[in-house]
PDB file of C-alpha atoms in Angstrom:
ATOM      1  CA  PHE A 897      -0.733 -21.466  15.376  1.00  0.00           C
ATOM      2  CA  ARG A 898       0.619 -19.772  12.338  1.00  0.00           C
ATOM      3  CA  GLY A 899      -1.289 -17.065  10.608  1.00  0.00           C
ATOM      4  CA  PRO A 900      -1.442 -16.458   6.879  1.00  0.00           C
ATOM      5  CA  GLY A 901       1.468 -14.700   5.234  1.00  0.00           C
ATOM      6  CA  SER A 902       1.320 -11.151   4.006  1.00  0.00           C
ATOM      7  CA  VAL A 903       2.397  -9.544   0.758  1.00  0.00           C
ATOM      8  CA  ASN A 904       2.479  -5.798   0.214  1.00  0.00           C
ATOM      9  CA  PHE A 905       3.919  -4.022  -2.820  1.00  0.00           C
ATOM     10  CA  ASP A 906       4.342  -0.246  -2.925  1.00  0.00           C
ATOM     11  CA  MET A 907       5.479   1.742  -5.952  1.00  0.00           C
ATOM     12  CA  SER A 908       6.609   5.280  -6.709  1.00  0.00           C
ATOM     13  CA  LEU A 909       7.291   6.908 -10.076  1.00  0.00           C
ATOM     14  CA  GLN A 910       8.885  10.312 -10.518  1.00  0.00           C
ATOM     15  CA  LYS A 911       9.786  12.461 -13.532  1.00  0.00           C
ATOM     16  CA  ARG A 912      11.744  15.727 -13.332  1.00  0.00           C
ATOM     17  CA  THR A 913      11.793  18.049 -16.323  1.00  0.00           C
ATOM     18  CA  ALA A 914      13.618  21.341 -16.771  1.00  0.00           C
ATOM     19  CA  ILE A 915      11.516  23.949 -18.554  1.00  0.00           C
ATOM     20  CA  THR A 916      14.222  26.641 -18.494  1.00  0.00           C
ATOM     21  CA  GLU A 917      17.495  26.977 -16.577  1.00  0.00           C
ATOM     22  CA  ARG A 918      15.747  28.144 -13.408  1.00  0.00           C
ATOM     23  CA  VAL A 919      12.237  26.688 -13.804  1.00  0.00           C
ATOM     24  CA  GLY A 920      11.372  23.014 -13.576  1.00  0.00           C
ATOM     25  CA  VAL A 921       8.488  20.686 -12.927  1.00  0.00           C
ATOM     26  CA  GLU A 922       8.366  17.382 -11.051  1.00  0.00           C
ATOM     27  CA  LEU A 923       5.533  14.877 -11.595  1.00  0.00           C
ATOM     28  CA  ARG A 924       5.106  12.095  -9.054  1.00  0.00           C
ATOM     29  CA  ALA A 925       2.795   9.098  -8.529  1.00  0.00           C
ATOM     30  CA  ASP A 926       2.817   7.033  -5.315  1.00  0.00           C
ATOM     31  CA  ALA A 927       0.822   3.820  -4.882  1.00  0.00           C
ATOM     32  CA  THR A 928       0.438   1.599  -1.814  1.00  0.00           C
ATOM     33  CA  ASN A 929      -0.702  -2.028  -2.016  1.00  0.00           C
ATOM     34  CA  ILE A 930      -0.733  -1.934  -5.832  1.00  0.00           C
ATOM     35  CA  THR A 931      -1.797  -5.596  -6.115  1.00  0.00           C
ATOM     36  CA  ASN A 932      -4.744  -4.955  -3.732  1.00  0.00           C
ATOM     37  CA  THR A 933      -3.966  -8.218  -1.889  1.00  0.00           C
ATOM     38  CA  PRO A 934      -5.906  -8.719   1.369  1.00  0.00           C
ATOM     39  CA  THR A 935      -4.070  -9.804   4.521  1.00  0.00           C
ATOM     40  CA  PHE A 936      -6.227 -11.727   6.975  1.00  0.00           C
ATOM     41  CA  GLY A 937      -5.850 -11.880  10.746  1.00  0.00           C
ATOM     42  CA  PHE A 938      -4.774 -14.858  12.852  1.00  0.00           C
ATOM     43  CA  PRO A 939      -6.996 -17.884  13.499  1.00  0.00           C
ATOM     44  CA  THR A 940      -9.037 -18.143  16.698  1.00  0.00           C
ATOM     45  CA  ALA A 941      -6.798 -19.694  19.377  1.00  0.00           C
ATOM     46  CA  THR A 942      -9.432 -20.317  22.072  1.00  0.00           C
ATOM     47  CA  VAL A 943      -9.722 -24.120  22.325  1.00  0.00           C
ATOM     48  CA  SER A 944     -13.232 -24.056  23.822  1.00  0.00           C
ATOM     49  CA  SER A 945     -14.563 -21.827  21.021  1.00  0.00           C
ATOM     50  CA  ALA A 946     -16.883 -23.271  18.355  1.00  0.00           C
ATOM     51  CA  ILE A 947     -14.793 -21.488  15.693  1.00  0.00           C
ATOM     52  CA  PHE A 948     -11.425 -22.759  16.972  1.00  0.00           C
ATOM     53  CA  GLY A 949      -8.728 -22.586  14.275  1.00  0.00           C
ATOM     54  CA  ARG A 950     -10.834 -20.605  11.803  1.00  0.00           C
ATOM     55  CA  ILE A 951      -9.662 -17.397  10.253  1.00  0.00           C
ATOM     56  CA  ARG A 952     -12.488 -14.935  10.537  1.00  0.00           C
ATOM     57  CA  ASP A 953     -13.126 -12.152   8.052  1.00  0.00           C
ATOM     58  CA  THR A 954     -10.821  -9.729   9.877  1.00  0.00           C
ATOM     59  CA  LEU A 955      -8.613  -7.820   7.457  1.00  0.00           C
ATOM     60  CA  THR A 956      -5.361  -6.278   8.640  1.00  0.00           C
ATOM     61  CA  SER A 957      -4.373  -4.704   5.314  1.00  0.00           C
ATOM     62  CA  GLN A 958      -5.425  -1.504   3.634  1.00  0.00           C
ATOM     63  CA  SER A 959      -6.959  -0.984   0.222  1.00  0.00           C
ATOM     64  CA  ARG A 960      -5.044   0.246  -2.807  1.00  0.00           C
ATOM     65  CA  LYS A 961      -4.258   3.958  -2.652  1.00  0.00           C
ATOM     66  CA  ILE A 962      -2.797   6.125  -5.404  1.00  0.00           C
ATOM     67  CA  GLN A 963      -1.575   9.691  -4.937  1.00  0.00           C
ATOM     68  CA  LEU A 964      -0.582  12.037  -7.759  1.00  0.00           C
ATOM     69  CA  GLY A 965       1.379  15.253  -7.354  1.00  0.00           C
ATOM     70  CA  ALA A 966       3.103  18.018  -9.273  1.00  0.00           C
ATOM     71  CA  LYS A 967       5.739  20.455  -8.010  1.00  0.00           C
ATOM     72  CA  PHE A 968       7.016  23.558  -9.771  1.00  0.00           C
ATOM     73  CA  THR A 969      10.449  24.891  -8.843  1.00  0.00           C
ATOM     74  CA  PHE A 970      11.672  28.369  -9.699  1.00  0.00           C
TER      75      PHE A 970
END
């Protein structure tokens, strides 16, 4: 059997800005699974099972997560 395909897009944005010659700030945003696409498990492969070949509601992917951060350098 073949299971369903999986799609996962991650993204990161970063902006560095110099405030003075020695002081700066870095803003960053990281996101995982930005499309929030679910990835389901494989179908049941037990031939004698009543649910043979069905894909149950098992999810193998994670939900969308976004992390923001700021870093000051001096």
